[in-house]
Amino acid sequence: MEARECTLKTTQCREVRDNLTEAR
């Protein structure tokens, strides 16, 4: 879901990806 904005936010992308991985 927020992965789309991850492309623009590389810094937060890592935090968002970690959240999605743990959320699953």
Coordinates of C-alpha atoms in Angstrom, one line a residue:
M1 CA 0.0 0.0 0.0
E2 CA 2.6 2.6 1.1
A3 CA 5.1 0.8 -1.1
R4 CA 4.1 3.1 -3.9
E5 CA 5.3 6.2 -2.1
C6 CA 8.3 4.2 -1.1
T7 CA 9.7 4.9 -4.5
L8 CA 9.7 8.6 -3.8
K9 CA 10.8 8.2 -0.1
T10 CA 13.8 6.0 -0.1
T11 CA 14.6 6.8 3.5
Q12 CA 11.1 6.0 4.8
C13 CA 10.8 3.3 2.3
R14 CA 13.1 1.1 4.4
E15 CA 11.0 1.8 7.5
V16 CA 7.8 1.1 5.6
R17 CA 9.2 -2.1 4.1
D18 CA 10.2 -3.3 7.6
N19 CA 6.8 -2.5 8.9
L20 CA 5.1 -4.4 6.0
T21 CA 7.3 -7.4 6.5
E22 CA 6.6 -7.5 10.3
A23 CA 2.9 -6.7 9.7
R24 CA 2.6 -9.8 7.6

